[in-house]
Tab-separated table of C-alpha atoms in Angstrom:
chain	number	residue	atom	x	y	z
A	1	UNK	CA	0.000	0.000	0.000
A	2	UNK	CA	3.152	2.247	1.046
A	3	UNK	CA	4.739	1.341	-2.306
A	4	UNK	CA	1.536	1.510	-4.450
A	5	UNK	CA	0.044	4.646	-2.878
A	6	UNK	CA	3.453	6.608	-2.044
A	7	UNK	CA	1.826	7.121	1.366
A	8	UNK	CA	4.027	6.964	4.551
A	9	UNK	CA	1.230	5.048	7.396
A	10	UNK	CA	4.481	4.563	10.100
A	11	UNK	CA	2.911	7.174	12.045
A	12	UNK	CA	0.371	4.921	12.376
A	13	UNK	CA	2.667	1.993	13.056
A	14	UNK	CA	3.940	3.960	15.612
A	15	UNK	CA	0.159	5.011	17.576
A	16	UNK	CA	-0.620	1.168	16.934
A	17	UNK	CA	2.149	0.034	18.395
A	18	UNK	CA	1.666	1.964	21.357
A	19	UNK	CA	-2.031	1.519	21.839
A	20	UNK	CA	-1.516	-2.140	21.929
A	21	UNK	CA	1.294	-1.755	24.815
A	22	UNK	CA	-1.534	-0.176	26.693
A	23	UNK	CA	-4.145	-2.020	26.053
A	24	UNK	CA	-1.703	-5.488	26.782
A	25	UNK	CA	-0.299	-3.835	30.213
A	26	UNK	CA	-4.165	-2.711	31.495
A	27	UNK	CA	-4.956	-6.569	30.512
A	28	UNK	CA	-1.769	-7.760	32.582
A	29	UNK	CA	-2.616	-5.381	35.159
A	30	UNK	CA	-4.502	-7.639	37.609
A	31	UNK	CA	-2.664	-10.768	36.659
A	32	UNK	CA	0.949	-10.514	37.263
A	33	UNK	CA	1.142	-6.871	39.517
A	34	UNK	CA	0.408	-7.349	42.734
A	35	UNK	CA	1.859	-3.460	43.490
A	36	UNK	CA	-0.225	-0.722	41.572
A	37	UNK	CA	2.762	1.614	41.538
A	38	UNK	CA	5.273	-0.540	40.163
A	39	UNK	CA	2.498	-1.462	37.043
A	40	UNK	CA	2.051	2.828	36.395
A	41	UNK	CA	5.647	3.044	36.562
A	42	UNK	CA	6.825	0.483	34.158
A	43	UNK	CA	4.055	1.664	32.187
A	44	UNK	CA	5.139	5.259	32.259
A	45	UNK	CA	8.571	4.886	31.521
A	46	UNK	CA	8.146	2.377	28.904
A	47	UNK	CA	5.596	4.706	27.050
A	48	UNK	CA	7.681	7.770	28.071
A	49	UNK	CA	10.819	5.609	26.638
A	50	UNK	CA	9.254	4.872	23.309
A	51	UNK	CA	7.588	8.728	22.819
A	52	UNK	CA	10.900	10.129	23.112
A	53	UNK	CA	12.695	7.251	21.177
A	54	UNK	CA	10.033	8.029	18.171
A	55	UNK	CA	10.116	12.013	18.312
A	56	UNK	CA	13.903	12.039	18.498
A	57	UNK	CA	14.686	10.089	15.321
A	58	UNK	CA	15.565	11.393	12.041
A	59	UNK	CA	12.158	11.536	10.099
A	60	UNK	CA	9.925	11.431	14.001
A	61	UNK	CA	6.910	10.119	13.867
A	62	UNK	CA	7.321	9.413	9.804
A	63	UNK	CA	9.735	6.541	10.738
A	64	UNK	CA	8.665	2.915	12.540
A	65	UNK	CA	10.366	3.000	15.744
A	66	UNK	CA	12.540	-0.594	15.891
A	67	UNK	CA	14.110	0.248	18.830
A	68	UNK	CA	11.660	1.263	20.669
A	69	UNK	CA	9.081	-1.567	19.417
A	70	UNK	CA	12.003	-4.112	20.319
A	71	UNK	CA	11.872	-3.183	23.877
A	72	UNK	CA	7.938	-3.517	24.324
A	73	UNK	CA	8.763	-7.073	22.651
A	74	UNK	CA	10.645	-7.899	25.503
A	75	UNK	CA	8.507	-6.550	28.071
A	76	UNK	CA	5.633	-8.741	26.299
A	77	UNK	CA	7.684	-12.128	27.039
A	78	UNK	CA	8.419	-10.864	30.700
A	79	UNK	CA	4.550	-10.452	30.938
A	80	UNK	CA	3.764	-14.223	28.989
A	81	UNK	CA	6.268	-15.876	31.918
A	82	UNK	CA	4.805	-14.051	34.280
A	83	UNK	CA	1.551	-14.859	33.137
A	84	UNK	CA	2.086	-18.143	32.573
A	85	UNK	CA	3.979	-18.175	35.736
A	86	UNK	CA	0.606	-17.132	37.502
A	87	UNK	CA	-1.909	-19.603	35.752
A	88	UNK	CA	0.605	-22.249	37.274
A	89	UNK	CA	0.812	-21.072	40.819
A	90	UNK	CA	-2.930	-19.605	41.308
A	91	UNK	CA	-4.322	-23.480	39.723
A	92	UNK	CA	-7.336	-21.619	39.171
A	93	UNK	CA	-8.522	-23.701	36.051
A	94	UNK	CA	-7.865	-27.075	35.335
A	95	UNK	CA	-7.978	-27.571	31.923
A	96	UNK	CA	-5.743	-24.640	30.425
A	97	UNK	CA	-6.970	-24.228	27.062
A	98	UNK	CA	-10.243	-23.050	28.988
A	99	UNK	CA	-8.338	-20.162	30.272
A	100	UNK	CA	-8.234	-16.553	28.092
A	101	UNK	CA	-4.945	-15.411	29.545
A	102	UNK	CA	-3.083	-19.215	28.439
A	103	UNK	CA	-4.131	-17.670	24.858
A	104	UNK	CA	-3.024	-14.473	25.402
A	105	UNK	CA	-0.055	-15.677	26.799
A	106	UNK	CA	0.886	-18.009	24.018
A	107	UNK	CA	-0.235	-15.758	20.896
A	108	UNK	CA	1.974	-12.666	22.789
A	109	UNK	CA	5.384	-14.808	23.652
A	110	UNK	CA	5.125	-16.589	20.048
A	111	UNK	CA	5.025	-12.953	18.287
A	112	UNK	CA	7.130	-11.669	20.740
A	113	UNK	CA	10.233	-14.016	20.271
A	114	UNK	CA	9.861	-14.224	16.784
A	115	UNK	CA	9.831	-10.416	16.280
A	116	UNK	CA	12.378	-9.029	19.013
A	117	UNK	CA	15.201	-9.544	17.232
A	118	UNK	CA	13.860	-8.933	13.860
A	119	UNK	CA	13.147	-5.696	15.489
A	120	UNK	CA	16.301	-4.831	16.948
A	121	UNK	CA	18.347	-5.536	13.383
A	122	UNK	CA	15.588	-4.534	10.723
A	123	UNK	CA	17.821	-0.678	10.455
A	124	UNK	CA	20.738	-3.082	10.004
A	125	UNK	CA	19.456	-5.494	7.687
A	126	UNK	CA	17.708	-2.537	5.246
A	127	UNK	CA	20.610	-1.094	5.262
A	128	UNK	CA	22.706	-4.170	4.378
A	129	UNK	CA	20.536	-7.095	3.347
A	130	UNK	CA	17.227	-6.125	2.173
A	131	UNK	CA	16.396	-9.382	0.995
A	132	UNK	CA	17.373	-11.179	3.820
A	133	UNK	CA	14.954	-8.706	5.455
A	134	UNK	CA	12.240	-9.363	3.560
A	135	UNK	CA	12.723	-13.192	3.602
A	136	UNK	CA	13.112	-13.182	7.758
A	137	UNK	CA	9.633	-10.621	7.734
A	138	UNK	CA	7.911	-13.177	5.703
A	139	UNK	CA	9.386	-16.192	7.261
A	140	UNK	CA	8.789	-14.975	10.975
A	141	UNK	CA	7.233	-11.595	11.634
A	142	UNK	CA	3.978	-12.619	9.132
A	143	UNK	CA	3.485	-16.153	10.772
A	144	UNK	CA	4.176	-15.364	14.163
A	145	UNK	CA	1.734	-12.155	14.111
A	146	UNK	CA	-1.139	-14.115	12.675
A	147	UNK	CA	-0.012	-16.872	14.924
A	148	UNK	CA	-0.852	-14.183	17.562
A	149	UNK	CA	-3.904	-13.113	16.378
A	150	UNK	CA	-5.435	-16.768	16.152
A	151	UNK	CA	-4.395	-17.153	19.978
A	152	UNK	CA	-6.105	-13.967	20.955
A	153	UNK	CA	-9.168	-14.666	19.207
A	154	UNK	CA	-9.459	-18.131	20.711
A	155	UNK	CA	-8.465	-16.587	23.820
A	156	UNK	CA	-11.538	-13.750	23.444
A	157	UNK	CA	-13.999	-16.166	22.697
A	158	UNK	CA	-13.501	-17.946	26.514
A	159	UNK	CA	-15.684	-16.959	28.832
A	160	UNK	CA	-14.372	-14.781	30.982
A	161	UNK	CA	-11.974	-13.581	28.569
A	162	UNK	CA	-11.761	-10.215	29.791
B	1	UNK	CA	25.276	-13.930	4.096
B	2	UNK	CA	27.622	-12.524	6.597
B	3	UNK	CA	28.112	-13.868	10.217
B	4	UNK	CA	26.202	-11.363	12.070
B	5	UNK	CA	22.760	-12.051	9.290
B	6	UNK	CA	23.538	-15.865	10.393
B	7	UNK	CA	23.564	-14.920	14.071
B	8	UNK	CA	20.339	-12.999	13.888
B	9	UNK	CA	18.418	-16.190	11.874
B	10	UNK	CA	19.731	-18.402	14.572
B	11	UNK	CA	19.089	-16.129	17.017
B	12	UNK	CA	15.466	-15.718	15.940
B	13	UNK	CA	15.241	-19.355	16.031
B	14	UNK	CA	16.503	-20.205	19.342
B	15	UNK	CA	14.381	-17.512	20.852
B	16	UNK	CA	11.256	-19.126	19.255
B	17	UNK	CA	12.425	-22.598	20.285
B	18	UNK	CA	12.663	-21.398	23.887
B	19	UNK	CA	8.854	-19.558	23.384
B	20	UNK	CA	7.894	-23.064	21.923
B	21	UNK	CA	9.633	-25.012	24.793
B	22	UNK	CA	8.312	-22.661	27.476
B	23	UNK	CA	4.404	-23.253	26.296
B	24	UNK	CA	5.457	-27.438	25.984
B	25	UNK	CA	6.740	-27.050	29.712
B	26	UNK	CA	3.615	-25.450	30.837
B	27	UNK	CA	1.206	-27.511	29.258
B	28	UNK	CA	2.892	-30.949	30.856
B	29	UNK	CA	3.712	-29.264	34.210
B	30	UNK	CA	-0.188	-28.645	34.220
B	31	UNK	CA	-1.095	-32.307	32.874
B	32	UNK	CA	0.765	-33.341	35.647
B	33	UNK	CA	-0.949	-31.470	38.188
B	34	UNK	CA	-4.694	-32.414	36.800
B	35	UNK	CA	-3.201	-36.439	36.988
B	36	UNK	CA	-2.569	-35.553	41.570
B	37	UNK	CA	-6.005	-33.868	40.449
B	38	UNK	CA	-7.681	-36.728	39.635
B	39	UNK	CA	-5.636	-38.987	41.676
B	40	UNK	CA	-6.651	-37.149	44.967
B	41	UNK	CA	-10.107	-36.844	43.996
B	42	UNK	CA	-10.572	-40.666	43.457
B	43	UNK	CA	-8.594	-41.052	47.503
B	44	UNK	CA	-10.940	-38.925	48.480
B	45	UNK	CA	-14.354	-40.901	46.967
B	46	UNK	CA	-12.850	-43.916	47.536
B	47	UNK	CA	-12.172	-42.405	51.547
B	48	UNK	CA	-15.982	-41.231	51.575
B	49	UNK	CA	-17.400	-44.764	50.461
B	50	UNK	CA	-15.213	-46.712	53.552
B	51	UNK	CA	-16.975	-43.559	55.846
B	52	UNK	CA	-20.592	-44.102	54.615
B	53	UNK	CA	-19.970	-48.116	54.932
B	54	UNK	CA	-18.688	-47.785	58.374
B	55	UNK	CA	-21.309	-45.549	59.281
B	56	UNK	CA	-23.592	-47.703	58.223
B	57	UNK	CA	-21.985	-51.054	59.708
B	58	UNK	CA	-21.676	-49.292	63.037
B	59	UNK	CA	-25.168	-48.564	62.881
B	60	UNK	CA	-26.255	-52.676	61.705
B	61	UNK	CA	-23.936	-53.619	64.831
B	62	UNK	CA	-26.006	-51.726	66.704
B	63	UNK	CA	-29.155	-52.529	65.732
B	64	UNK	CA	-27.940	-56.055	66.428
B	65	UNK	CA	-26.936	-55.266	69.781
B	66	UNK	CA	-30.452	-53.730	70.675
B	67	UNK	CA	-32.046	-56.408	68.598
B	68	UNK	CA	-30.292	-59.317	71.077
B	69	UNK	CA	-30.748	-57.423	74.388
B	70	UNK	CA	-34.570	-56.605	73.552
B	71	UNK	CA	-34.840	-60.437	72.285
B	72	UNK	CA	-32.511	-62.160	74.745
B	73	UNK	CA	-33.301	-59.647	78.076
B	74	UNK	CA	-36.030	-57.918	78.330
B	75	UNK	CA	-38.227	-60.243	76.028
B	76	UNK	CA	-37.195	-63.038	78.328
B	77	UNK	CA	-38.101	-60.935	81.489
B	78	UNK	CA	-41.596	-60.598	80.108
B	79	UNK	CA	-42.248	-63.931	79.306
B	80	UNK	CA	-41.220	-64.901	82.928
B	81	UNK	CA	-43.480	-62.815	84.157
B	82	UNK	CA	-46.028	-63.902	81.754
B	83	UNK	CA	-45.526	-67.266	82.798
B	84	UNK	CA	-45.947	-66.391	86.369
B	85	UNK	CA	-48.994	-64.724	86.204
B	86	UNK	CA	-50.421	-67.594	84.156
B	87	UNK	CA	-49.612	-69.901	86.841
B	88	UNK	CA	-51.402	-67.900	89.820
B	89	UNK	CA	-54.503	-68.547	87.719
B	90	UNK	CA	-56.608	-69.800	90.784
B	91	UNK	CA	-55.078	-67.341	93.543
B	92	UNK	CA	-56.956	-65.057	95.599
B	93	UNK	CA	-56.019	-62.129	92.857
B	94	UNK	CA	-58.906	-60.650	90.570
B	95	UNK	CA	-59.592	-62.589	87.429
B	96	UNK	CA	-59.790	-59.268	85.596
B	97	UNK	CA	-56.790	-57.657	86.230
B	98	UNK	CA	-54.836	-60.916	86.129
B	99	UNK	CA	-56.373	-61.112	82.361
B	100	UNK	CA	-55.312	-57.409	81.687
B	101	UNK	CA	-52.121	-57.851	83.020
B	102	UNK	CA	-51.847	-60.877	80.525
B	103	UNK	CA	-53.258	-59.163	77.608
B	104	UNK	CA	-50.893	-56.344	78.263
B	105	UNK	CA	-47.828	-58.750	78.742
B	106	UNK	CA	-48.821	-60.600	75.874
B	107	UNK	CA	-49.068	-57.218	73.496
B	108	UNK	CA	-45.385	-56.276	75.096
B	109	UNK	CA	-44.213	-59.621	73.946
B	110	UNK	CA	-45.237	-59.852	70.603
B	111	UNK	CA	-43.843	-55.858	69.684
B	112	UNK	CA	-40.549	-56.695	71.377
B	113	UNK	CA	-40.646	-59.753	69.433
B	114	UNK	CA	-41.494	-57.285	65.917
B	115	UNK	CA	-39.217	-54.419	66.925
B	116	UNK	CA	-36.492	-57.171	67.559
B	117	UNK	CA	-37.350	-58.680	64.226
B	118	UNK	CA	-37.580	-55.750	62.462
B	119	UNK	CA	-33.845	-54.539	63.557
B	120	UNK	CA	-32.163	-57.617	62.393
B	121	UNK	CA	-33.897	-59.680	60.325
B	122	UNK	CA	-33.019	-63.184	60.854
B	123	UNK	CA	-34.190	-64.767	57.660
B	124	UNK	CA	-31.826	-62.411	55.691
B	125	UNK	CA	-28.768	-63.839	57.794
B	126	UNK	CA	-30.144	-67.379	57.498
B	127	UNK	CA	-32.207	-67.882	53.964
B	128	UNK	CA	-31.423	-64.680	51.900
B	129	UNK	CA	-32.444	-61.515	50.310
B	130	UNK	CA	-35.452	-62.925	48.124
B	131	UNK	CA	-37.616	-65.133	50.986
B	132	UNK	CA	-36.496	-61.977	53.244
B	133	UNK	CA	-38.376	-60.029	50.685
B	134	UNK	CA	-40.901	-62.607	50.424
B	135	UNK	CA	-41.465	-62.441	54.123
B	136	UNK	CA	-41.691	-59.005	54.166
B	137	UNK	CA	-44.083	-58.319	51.019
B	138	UNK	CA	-46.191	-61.375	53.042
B	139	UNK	CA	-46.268	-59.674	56.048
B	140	UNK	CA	-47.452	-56.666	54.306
B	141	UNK	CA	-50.111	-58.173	52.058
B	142	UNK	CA	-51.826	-59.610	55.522
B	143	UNK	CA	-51.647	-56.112	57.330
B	144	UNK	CA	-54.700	-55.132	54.686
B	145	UNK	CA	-53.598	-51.881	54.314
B	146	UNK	CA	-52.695	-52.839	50.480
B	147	UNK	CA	-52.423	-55.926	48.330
B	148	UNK	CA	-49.060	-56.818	48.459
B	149	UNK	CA	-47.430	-59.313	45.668
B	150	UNK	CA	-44.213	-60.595	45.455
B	151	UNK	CA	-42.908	-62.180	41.489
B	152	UNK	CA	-39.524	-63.977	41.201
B	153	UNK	CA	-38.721	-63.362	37.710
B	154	UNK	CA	-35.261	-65.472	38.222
B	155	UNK	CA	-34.152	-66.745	41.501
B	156	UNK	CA	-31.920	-63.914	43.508
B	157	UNK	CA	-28.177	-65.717	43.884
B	158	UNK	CA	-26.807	-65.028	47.548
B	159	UNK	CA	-24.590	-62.313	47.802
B	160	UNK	CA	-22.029	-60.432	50.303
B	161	UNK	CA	-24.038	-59.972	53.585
B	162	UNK	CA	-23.780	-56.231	53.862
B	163	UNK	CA	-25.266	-56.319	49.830
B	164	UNK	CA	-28.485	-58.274	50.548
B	165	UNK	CA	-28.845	-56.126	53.718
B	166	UNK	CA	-28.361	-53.028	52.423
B	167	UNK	CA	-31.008	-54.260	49.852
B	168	UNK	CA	-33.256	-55.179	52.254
B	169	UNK	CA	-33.478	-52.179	54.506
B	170	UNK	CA	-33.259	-49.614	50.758
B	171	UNK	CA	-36.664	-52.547	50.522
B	172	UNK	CA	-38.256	-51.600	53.656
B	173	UNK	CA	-37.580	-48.050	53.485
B	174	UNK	CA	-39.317	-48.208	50.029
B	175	UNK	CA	-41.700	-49.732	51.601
B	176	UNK	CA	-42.429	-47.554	54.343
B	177	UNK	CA	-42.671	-44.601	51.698
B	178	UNK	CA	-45.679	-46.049	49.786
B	179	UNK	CA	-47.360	-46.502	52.877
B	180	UNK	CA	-46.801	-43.304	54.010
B	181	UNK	CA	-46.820	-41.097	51.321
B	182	UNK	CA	-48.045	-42.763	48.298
B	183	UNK	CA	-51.410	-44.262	49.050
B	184	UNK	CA	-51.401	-47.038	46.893
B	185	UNK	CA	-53.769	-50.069	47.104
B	186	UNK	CA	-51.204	-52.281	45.640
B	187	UNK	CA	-47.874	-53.178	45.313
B	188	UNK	CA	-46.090	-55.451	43.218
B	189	UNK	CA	-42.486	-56.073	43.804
B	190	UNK	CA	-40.451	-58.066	41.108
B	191	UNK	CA	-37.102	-59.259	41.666
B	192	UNK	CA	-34.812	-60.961	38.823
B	193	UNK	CA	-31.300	-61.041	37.872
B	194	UNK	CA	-30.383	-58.864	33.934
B	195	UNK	CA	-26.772	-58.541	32.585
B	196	UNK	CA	-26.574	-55.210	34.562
B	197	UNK	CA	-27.217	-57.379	38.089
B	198	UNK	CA	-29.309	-58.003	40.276
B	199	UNK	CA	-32.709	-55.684	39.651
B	200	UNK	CA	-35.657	-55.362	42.582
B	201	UNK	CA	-38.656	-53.486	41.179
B	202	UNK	CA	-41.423	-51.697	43.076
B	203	UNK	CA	-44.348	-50.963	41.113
B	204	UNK	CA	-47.648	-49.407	42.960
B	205	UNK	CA	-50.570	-47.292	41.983
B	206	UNK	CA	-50.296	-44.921	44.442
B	207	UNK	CA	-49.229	-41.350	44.079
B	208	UNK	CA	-44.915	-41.479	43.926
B	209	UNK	CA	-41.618	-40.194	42.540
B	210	UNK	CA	-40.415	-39.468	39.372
B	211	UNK	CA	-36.662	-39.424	39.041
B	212	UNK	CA	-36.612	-35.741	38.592
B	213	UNK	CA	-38.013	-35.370	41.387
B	214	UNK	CA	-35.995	-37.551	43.837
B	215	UNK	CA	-33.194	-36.110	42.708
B	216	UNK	CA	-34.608	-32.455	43.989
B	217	UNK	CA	-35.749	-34.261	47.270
B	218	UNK	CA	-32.471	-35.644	48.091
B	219	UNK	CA	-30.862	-32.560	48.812
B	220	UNK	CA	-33.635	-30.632	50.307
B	221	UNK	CA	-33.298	-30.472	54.461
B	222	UNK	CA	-35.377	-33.291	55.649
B	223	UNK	CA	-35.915	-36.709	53.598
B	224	UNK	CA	-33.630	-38.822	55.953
B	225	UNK	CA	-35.580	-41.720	54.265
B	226	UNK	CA	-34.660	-41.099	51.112
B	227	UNK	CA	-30.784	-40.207	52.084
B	228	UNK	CA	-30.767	-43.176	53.468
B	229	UNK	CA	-31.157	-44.964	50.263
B	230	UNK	CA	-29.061	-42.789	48.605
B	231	UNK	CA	-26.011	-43.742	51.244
B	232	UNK	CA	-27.239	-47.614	51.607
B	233	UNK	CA	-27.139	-47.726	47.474
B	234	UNK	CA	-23.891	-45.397	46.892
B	235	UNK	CA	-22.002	-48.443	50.262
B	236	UNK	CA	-22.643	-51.198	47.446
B	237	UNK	CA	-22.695	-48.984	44.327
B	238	UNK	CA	-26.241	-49.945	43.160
B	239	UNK	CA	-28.186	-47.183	41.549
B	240	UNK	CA	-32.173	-46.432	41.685
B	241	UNK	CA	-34.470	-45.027	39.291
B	242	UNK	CA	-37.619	-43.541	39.730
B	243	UNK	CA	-40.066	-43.491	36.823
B	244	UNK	CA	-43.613	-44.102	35.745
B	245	UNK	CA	-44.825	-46.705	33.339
B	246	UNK	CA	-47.314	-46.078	30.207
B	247	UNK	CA	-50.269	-46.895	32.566
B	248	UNK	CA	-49.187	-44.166	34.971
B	249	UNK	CA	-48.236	-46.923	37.629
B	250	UNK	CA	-45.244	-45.289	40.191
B	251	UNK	CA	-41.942	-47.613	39.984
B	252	UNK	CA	-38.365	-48.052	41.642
B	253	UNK	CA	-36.033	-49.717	39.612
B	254	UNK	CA	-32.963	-50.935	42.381
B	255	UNK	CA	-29.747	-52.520	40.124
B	256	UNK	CA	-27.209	-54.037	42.005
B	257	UNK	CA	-24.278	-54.776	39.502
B	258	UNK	CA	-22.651	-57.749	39.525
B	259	UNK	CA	-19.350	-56.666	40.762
B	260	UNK	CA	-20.886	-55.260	44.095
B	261	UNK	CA	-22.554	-58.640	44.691
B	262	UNK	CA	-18.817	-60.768	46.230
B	263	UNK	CA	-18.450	-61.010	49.880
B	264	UNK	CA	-16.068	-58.413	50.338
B	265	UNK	CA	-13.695	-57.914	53.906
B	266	UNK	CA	-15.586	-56.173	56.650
B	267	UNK	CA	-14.101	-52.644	57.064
């Protein structure tokens, strides 16, 4: 669409990625932090961290912040374990595919590990192997995020999913 | 290709590897737990069936115990003094209350002799579960309250002794309902053995339960009767089934299979 349209949407890469951060910590929120305050301020510094990473770059907003996407990536597989963690220790349901935050947890840490590092090169890679790039995106990043997406529908059509 | 490209694919990989492995590790860790699960929950039905049996043997034991000291004691005091009061027939005491006194030791007699009978049942012990039934469905066809028939479809094999009398007392409870509550003017009991087991079936025409029904009833407060049943049946894992028949007659279908039927070690 980019390359058809000549329209640059990594602004909107940018908000999305973002948003979902949000929305994925709120989710976490009463799973895995027992303190409030430490939740707000991992979730404030981590937004904070990735506003400032995307306004100080080159082209701003107009470019998709890697760096800053690789780090929620991270923080996403620290919230899976944890998560996963939880569901182990609480032994609240039996049967785990009956559980929303299982899904969540395995849609989130499969895209999350199969993106963080694709993340954290892609500036290197465009710049020196853009068809290695586009191989990994297709080979990883596309299966992994609508590996994700499968998981979190399955996950949202539990009861209780929310 | 250069090295660091290869590090990053293998990099990728491993990462997704450990995401895979991580997911495989909770998954069994979890199988595992719902195996102790189910392994706990079958110790602790298995630990609630030797608690209802021993309730219930402790309560037979004592039944027999009050069943010998009413028979053997105080049904033997009465009968002396029975006998004594028959033999000062032509003493200076009045004929009348000598007579009363007689009528009223004779009455004592014969209820000790029925309450003693009635809390151990000494042609179960001795002849079985089907002429115990026999006796009991004769017994009740000569009270005249109801006509009372017994049918032996195939002859009842002896079983384990705390089978036949758990059968015999879910029987009289029955029993005891459809003269109570059901008022039916007959009864028809039918006992036979099927591939499922043994099967003992009350029919009557009185007014009784459906299965939906006794299944509400049984955990409402109250209905000891029907508890009783419940915990008699669930000792020697029979079942029961309530239901009516196309000609709207009441029945209780008891099925004792035939793996509850060997003489098993008293608890």
């Amino acid at each position: 669409m980019k390359r058809v349209l000549h329209v640059n949407y990594d602004w909107a890469s940018n908000l999305f990625v973002l948003v979902e951060f949000f929305f994925l910590s709120f989710y976490y929120r009463d799973k895995i932090f027992r303190n409030k305050t430490v939740f707000y301020t991992v979730l404030a510094t981590l937004s904070t961290f990735f506003v400032v990473q995307t306004l100080r770059a080159d082209k701003s907003i107009w470019h998709f912040n890697t760096y800053g996407s690789c780090v929620f990536c991270l923080t996403y597989i620290i919230y899976c374990i944890l998560g996963m963690y939880a569901l182990l220790k609480e032994q609240k349901v039996i049967f785990l595919d009956r559980s929303p935050l299982f899904w969540v947890n395995v849609g989130f840490i499969l895209y999350s590990s199969g993106s963080f590092l694709l993340f954290l090169f892609k500036i290197y890679l465009q710049e020196t192997d853009m068809d290695l790039l586009r191989t990994l995106w297709t080979a990883f990043f596309l299966p992994c995020n609508i590996l994700k997406n499968i998981a979190l529908a399955i996950g949202l059509r539990k009861k209780n999913a929310l | 290709m250069n090295h660091l490209s290869v590090l990053i694919i293998i990099g990728i990989i491993a990462m997704m590897i450990l995401a895979f492995g991580l997911i495989v590790f909770v998954i069994m860790y979890q199988r595992r737990i719902i195996a102790h699960h189910l392994e706990l929950k079958k110790v602790n039905a298995q630990k609630e069936l030797e608690l209802v049996q021993a309730s219930i043997q402790s309560e037979e034991d004592e039944r027999m115990r009050i069943a010998s000291e009413l028979h053997d004691d105080v049904g033997a005091t009465l009968a002396s003094a029975r006998l004594f009061l028959y033999k000062d027939k032509n003493s200076q005491f009045d004929e009348k209350i000598i007579n009363q006194s007689k009528e009223l030791l004779d009455e004592s007699i014969t209820k000790i002799r029925n309450i003693s009978h009635k809390l151990q049942p000494a042609t179960l012990q001795h002849l079985g579960l089907e002429l115990s039934l026999q006796a009991l469905i004769e017994t009740l066809d000569k009270s005249d309250t109801l006509m009372a028939t017994h049918i032996i479809l195939q002859p009842l094999p002896r079983v384990a002794d705390n089978v036949e009398l758990a059968v015999y007392r879910v029987s009289q409870e029955i029993i005891a309902n459809i003269l109570k509550h059901a008022k039916a003017m007959s009864v028809t009991l039918e006992t036979g053995v099927s591939d499922a087991g043994i099967t003992i079936l009350f029919t009557h025409d009185g007014s009784g339960l459906t299965q939906e029904l006794y299944e509400m009833q049984i955990y409402k407060k109250g209905s000891t009767g029907l508890k009783n049943i419940v915990n008699r049946l669930k000792s020697i894992n029979a079942t029961i089934q309530f239901y009516v028949d196309d000609s709207y007659f009441f029945r209780a279908l008891i099925t004792i299979p035939f793996a509850s039927t060997s003489k098993s070690e008293p608890i």
